[in-house]
XYZ file of C-alpha atoms in Angstrom:
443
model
C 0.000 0.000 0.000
C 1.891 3.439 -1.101
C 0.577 6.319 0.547
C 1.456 9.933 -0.868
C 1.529 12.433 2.485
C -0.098 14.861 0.193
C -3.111 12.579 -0.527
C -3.792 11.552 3.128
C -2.710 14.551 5.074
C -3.502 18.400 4.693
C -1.231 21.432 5.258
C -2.666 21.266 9.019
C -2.464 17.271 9.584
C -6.126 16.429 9.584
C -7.942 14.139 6.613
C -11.345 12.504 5.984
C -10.972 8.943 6.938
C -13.083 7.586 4.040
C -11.398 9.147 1.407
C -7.796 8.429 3.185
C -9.277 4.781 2.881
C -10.476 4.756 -0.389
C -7.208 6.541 -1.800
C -5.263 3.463 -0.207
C -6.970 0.237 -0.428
C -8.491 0.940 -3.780
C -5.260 0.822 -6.016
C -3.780 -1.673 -3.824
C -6.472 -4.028 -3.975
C -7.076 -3.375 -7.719
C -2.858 -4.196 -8.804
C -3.443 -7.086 -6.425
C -6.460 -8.974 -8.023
C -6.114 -7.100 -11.232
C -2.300 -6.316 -12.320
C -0.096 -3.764 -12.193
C -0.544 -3.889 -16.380
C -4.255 -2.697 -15.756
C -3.630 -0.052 -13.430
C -0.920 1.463 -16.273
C -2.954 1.272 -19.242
C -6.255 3.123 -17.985
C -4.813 5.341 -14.934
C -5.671 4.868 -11.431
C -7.532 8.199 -10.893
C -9.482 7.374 -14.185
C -10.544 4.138 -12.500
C -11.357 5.506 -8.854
C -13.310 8.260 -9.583
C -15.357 5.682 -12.329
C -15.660 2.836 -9.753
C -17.252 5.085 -7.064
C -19.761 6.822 -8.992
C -20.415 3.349 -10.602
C -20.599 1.812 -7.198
C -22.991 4.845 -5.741
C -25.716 3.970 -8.327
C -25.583 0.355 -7.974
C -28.249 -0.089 -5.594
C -30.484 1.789 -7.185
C -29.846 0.022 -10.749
C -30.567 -2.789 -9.624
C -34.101 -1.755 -8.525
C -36.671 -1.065 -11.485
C -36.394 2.256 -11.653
C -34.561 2.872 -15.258
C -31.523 3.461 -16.110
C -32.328 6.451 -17.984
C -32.781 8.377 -14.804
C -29.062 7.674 -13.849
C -26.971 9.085 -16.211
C -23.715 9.141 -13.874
C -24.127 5.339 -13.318
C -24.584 4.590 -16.967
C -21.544 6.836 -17.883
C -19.137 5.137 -15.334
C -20.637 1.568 -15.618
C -19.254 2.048 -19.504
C -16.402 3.254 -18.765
C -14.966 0.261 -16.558
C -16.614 -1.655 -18.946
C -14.205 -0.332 -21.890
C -11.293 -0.435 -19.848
C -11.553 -4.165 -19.024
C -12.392 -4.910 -23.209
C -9.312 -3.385 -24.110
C -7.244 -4.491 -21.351
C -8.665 -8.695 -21.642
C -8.261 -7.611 -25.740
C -4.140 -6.671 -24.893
C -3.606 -9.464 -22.520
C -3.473 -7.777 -18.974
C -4.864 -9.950 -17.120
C -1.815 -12.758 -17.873
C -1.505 -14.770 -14.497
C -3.375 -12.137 -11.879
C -5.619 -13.318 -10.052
C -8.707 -12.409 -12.260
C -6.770 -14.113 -15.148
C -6.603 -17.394 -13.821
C -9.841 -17.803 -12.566
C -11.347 -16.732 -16.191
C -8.669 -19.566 -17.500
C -10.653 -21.737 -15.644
C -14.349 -21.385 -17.037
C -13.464 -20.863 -20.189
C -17.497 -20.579 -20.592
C -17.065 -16.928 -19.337
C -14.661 -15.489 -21.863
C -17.502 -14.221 -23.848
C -18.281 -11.644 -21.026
C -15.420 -11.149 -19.542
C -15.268 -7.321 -19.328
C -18.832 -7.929 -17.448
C -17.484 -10.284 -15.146
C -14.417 -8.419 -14.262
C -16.853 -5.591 -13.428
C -19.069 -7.907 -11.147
C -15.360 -9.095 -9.412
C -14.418 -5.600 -9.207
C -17.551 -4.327 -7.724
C -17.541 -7.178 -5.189
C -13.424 -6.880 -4.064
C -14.134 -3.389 -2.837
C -17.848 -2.577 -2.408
C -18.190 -3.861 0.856
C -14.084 -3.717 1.956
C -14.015 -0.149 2.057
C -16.870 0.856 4.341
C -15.511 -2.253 6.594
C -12.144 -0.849 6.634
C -13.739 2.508 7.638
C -15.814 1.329 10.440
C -13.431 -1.029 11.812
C -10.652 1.695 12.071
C -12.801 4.501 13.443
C -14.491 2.150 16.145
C -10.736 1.127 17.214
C -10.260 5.374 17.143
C -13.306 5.429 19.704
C -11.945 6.948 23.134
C -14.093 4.030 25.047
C -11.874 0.939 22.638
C -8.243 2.510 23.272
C -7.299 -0.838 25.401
C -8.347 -2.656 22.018
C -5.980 -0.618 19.733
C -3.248 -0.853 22.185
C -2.906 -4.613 22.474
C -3.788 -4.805 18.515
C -0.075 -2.888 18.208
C 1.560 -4.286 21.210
C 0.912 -7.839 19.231
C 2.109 -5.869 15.796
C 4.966 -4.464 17.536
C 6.099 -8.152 19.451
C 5.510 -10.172 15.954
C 9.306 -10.570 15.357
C 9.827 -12.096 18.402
C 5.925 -14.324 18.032
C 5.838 -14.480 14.209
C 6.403 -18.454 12.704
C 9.919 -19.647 12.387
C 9.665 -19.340 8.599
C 9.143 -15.302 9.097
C 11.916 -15.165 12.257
C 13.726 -16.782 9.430
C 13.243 -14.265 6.779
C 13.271 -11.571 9.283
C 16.940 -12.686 10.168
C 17.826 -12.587 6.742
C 16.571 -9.476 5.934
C 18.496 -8.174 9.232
C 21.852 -9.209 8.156
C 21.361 -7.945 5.115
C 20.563 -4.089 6.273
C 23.510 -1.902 5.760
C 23.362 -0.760 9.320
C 21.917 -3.859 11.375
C 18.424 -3.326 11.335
C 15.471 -4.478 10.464
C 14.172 -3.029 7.035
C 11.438 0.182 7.399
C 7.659 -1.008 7.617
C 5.683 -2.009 5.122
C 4.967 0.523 2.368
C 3.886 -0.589 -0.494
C 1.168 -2.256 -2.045
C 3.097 -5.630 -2.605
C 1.894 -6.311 0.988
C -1.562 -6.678 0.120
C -0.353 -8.794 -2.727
C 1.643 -11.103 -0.301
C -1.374 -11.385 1.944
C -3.864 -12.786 -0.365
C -2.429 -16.156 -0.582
C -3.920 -16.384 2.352
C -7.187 -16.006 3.947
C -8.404 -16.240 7.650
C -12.694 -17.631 8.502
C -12.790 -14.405 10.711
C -12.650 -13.845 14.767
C -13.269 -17.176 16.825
C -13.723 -16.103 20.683
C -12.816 -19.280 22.066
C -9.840 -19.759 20.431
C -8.803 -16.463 21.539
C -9.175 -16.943 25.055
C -6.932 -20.014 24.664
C -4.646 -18.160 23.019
C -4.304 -15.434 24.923
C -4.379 -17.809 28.347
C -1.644 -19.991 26.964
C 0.038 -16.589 26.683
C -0.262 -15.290 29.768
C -0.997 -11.509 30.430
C -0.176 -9.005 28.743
C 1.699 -7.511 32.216
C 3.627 -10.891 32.457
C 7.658 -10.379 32.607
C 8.154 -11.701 28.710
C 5.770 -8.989 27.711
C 7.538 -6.285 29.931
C 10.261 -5.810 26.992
C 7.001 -4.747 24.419
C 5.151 -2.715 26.872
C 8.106 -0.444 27.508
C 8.624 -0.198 23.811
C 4.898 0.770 22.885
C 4.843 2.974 25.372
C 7.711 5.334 23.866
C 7.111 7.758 21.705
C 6.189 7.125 18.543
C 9.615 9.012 16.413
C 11.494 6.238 18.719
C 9.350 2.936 18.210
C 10.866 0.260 16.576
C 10.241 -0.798 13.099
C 7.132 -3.268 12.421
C 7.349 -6.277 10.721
C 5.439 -7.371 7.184
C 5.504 -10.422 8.242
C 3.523 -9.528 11.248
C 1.033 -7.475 9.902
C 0.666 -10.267 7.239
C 0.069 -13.155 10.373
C -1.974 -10.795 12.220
C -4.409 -10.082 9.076
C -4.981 -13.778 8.358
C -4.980 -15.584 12.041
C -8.327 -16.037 13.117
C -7.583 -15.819 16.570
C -6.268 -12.144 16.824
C -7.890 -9.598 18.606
C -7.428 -7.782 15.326
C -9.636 -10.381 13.508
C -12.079 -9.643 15.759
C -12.371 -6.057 15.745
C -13.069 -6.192 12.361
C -15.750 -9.262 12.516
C -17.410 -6.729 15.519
C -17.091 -3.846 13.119
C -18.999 -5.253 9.993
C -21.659 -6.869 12.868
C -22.746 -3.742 14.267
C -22.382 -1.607 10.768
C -24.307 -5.091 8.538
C -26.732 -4.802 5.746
C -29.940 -3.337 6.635
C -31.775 -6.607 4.255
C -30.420 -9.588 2.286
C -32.851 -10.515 -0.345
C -32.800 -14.381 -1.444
C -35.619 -15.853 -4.187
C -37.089 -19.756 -2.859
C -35.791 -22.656 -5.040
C -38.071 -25.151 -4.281
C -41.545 -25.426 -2.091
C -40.889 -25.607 1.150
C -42.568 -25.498 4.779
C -40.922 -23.267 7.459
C -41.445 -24.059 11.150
C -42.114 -20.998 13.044
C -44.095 -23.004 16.442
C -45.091 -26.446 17.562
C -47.833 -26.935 15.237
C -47.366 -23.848 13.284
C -45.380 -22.866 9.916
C -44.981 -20.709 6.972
C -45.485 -22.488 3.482
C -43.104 -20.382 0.839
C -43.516 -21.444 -2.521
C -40.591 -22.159 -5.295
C -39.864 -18.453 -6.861
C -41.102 -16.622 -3.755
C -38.747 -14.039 -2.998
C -37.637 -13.901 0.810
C -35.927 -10.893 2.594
C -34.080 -11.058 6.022
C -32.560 -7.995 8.230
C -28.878 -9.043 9.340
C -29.134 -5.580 10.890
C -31.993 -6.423 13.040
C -30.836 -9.983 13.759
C -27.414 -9.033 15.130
C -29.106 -6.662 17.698
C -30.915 -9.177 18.754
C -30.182 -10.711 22.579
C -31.765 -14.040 21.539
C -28.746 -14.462 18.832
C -25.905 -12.553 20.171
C -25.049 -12.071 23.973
C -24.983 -10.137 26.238
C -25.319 -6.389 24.810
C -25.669 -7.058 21.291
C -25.304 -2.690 20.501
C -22.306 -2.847 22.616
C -18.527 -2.992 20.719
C -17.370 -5.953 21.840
C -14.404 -8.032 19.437
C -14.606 -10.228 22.294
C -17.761 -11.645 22.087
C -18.759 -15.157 20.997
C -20.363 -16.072 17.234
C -24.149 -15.891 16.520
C -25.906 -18.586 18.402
C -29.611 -19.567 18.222
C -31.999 -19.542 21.455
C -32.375 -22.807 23.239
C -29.275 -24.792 20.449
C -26.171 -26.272 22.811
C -24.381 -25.662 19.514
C -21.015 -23.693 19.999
C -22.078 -21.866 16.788
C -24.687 -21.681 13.788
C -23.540 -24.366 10.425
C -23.104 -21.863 7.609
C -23.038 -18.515 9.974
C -19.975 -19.270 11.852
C -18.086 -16.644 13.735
C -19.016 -12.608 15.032
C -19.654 -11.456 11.602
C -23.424 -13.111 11.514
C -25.037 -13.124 8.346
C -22.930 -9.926 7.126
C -21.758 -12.927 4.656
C -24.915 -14.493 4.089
C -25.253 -17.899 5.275
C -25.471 -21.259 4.034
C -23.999 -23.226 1.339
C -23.969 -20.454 -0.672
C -22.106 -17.942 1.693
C -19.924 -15.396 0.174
C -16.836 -16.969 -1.336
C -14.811 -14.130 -1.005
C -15.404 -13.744 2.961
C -11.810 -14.769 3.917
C -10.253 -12.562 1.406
C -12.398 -10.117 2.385
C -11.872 -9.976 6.310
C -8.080 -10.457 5.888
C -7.824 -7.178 3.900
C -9.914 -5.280 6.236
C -7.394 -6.420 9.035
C -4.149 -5.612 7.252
C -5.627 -2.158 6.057
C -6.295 -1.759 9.427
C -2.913 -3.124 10.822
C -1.357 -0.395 7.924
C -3.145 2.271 9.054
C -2.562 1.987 13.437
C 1.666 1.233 12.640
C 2.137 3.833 10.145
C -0.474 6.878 11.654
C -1.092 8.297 15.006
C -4.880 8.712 14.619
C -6.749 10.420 16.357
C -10.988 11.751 16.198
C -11.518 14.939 15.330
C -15.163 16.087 14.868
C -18.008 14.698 12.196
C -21.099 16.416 11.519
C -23.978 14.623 9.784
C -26.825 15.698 7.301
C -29.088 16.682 10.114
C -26.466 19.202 11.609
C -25.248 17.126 14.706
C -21.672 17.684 15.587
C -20.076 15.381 17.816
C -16.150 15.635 19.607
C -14.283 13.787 21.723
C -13.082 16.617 23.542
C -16.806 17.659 24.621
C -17.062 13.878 25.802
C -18.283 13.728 29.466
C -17.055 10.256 31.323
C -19.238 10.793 33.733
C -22.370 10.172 31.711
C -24.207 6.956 30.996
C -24.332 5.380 27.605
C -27.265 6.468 26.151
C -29.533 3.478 24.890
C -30.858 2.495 21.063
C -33.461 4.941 20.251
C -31.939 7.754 21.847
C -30.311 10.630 20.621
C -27.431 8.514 19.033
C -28.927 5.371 18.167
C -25.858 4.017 16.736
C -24.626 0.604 18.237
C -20.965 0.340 19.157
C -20.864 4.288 19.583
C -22.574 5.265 22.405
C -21.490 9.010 22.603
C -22.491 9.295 19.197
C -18.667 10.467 17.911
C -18.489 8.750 14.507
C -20.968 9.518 11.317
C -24.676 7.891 11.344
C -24.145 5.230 8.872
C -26.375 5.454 5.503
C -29.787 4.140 5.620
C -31.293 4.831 2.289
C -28.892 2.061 0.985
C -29.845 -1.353 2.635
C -27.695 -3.673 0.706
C -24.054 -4.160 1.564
C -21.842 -2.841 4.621
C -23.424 0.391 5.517
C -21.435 3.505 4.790
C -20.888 6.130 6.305
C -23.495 9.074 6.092
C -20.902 12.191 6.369
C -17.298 12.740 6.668
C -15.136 11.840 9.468
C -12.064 13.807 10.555
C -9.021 12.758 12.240
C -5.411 13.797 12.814
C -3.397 12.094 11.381
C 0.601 12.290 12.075
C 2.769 9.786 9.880
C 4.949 7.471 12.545
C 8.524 7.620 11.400
């Protein structure tokens, strides 16, 4: 991921946290599934500013209201279009990612520029509003002890990571001019290392084991990494790819499950499936629904993950901590086909998202990017209906303030990030206004 200072930060070291986001996980993710070869021929700008006025209208052209009324949608739906005919046409695609796959299903080479287009939308519709929440939640004054042991873990990898890494990381030492470890990861060849690889999301259990077999985090062997997180931030020590890599993709990691808590609170307000065969649905003893083959069914994940039946206790609290989605009265450790904190952000099923692992692992190294190489910190945001929230004006000493309230926002209960977007239902909800932070580059 290569950041430009002028693209993140302003002349006064503040930045909206969305478009930071978007300006660094879109071309990163795009050379990574894509190719570098893409990227060159039609311009990265070109393609950004295309994909998110493409990705805007998407909703909405997928509802029957005509195209014709959406003239922005059509206009950047063709261009992305054009730009993956001329690049499958020249050969781009070689051995990416994208190329293979379409090597496979041969079937598909006939609308290829369409499919790329479905593969693009779906890489980065959903990724960047789940990088966005999962960061500011983690910049929420109430989760600090969260985003401290996220980069005490970051900053101790070296030391934790697999013998393989310690191996490379030893090799990379001796070969430093002076001694020492290379700088931190900085370009976007760490995405592309991490997606041969792909973590299931947060497991709580396994995380307790973990972090018992551990020990705490005030134990002597951890003394050594405490002292060095607490320093400044000019004098920390250099953070390993390697780490950030292990972090992203081990289901275990706190890190894992800030992001799988994240995309819970923040899910799609309905998932819309169509019945493939008649079918009888059991809603009491002695009671059920009969659906019939074409029916088309809808389900709130929004609604279900605030629900105390399914997730427990305090389902509107932030908590990576928590345990999976469980249903009322099952001695099952968790739901077949909705594994994990994340619910039904994935759908559920047989037919869950394929891309879920990729998906959650590049939320978590975005993430991982963004707390080693930033000191972060809330600003203000101020939302369509004029409400201006601030840490600073953020009284202690106050109660939470409950759903339905003021700030009915689960996992923000002083009501310090953006509403999230409600006139779009499908997908990861975005965020409904801009949210700034200061942001100070760690050297």
């Amino acid at each position: 991921m290569q950041l430009e200072s002028d693209r993140i930060l302003t002349s006064s070291g503040k930045a909206d946290l969305m478009c930071s986001i978007k300006d660094t996980l879109f071309p990163a993710a795009v050379k990574s599934i894509f190719g570098a070869a893409f990227l060159q021929c039609h311009g990265i700008a070109q393609l950004q500013k295309a994909f998110f006025a493409f990705e805007e209208g998407f909703e909405l052209a997928a509802s029957p209201v005509p195209h014709l009324f959406q003239p922005s949608f059509c206009k950047a739906r063709q261009t992305l279009l054009q730009a993956f005919r001329v690049s499958w046409a020249a050969g781009h695609f070689g051995d990416t990612v994208v190329g293979l796959l379409l090597q496979e299903v041969p079937e598909l080479h006939g609308i290829a520029p369409h499919v790329l287009l479905a593969l693009l939308w779906a890489s980065l519709a959903n990724t960047i509003p789940a990088t966005f929440w999962a960061l500011a939640f983690l910049l929420l004054p109430d989760n600090q002890e969260h985003k401290q042991q996220i980069l005490l873990v970051l900053q101790s990898m070296p030391a934790q990571a697999s013998h393989a890494c310690l191996a490379d990381a030893r090799a990379q030492q001796q070969t430093s001019p002076d001694g020492r470890l290379p700088a931190a990861i900085g370009s976007s060849e760490a995405v592309a290392v991490g997606t041969a690889t792909a973590a299931p999301g947060f497991d709580a259990a396994t995380h307790a084991k973990v972090a018992e077999a551990k020990g705490p985090a005030t134990s002597e062997a951890a003394a050594p990494a405490l002292d060095t997180l607490s320093t400044p931030p000019d004098a920390r020590g250099p953070y390993s790819n390697d780490g950030l890599v292990t972090q992203a993709c081990d289901r275990s990691s706190l890190l894992a499950g800030c992001v799988a808590e994240a995309v819970r609170v923040r899910a799609p307000g309905v998932a819309v499936r169509m019945a493939t065969c008649d079918l009888a649905m059991p809603l009491a003893p002695g009671q059920c629904v009969h659906i019939s083959k074409g029916d088309m069914l809808a389900v709130s994940p929004y609604e279900s993950h605030h629900d105390p039946r399914f997730f427990q206790p305090h389902p509107a609290r932030y908590d990576p901590t928590r345990g999976g989605l469980r249903c009322p009265g099952s001695s099952l450790h968790e739901v077949p086909g909705i594994s994990g904190i994340a619910g039904l952000v994935f759908g559920g099923g047989r037919y869950r998202c394929p891309g879920r692992f990729f998906a959650e692992m590049e939320v978590a190294l975005t993430v991982a990017f963004f707390l080693t190489h930033f000191e972060m910190q809330l600003v203000s945001c101020q939302d369509s209906d004029g409400y201006h929230g601030s840490p600073q004006a953020l009284d202690s000493t106050k109660q939470h303030k409950p759903m339905g309230s003021a700030f009915p926002e689960s996992g923000d209960p002083h009501g310090l990030l953006p509403r999230a977007e409600t006139r779009r239902q499908v997908g990861i909800r975005w965020p409904k206004a801009p949210c700034e932070v200061t942001c100070k580059r760690v050297q």
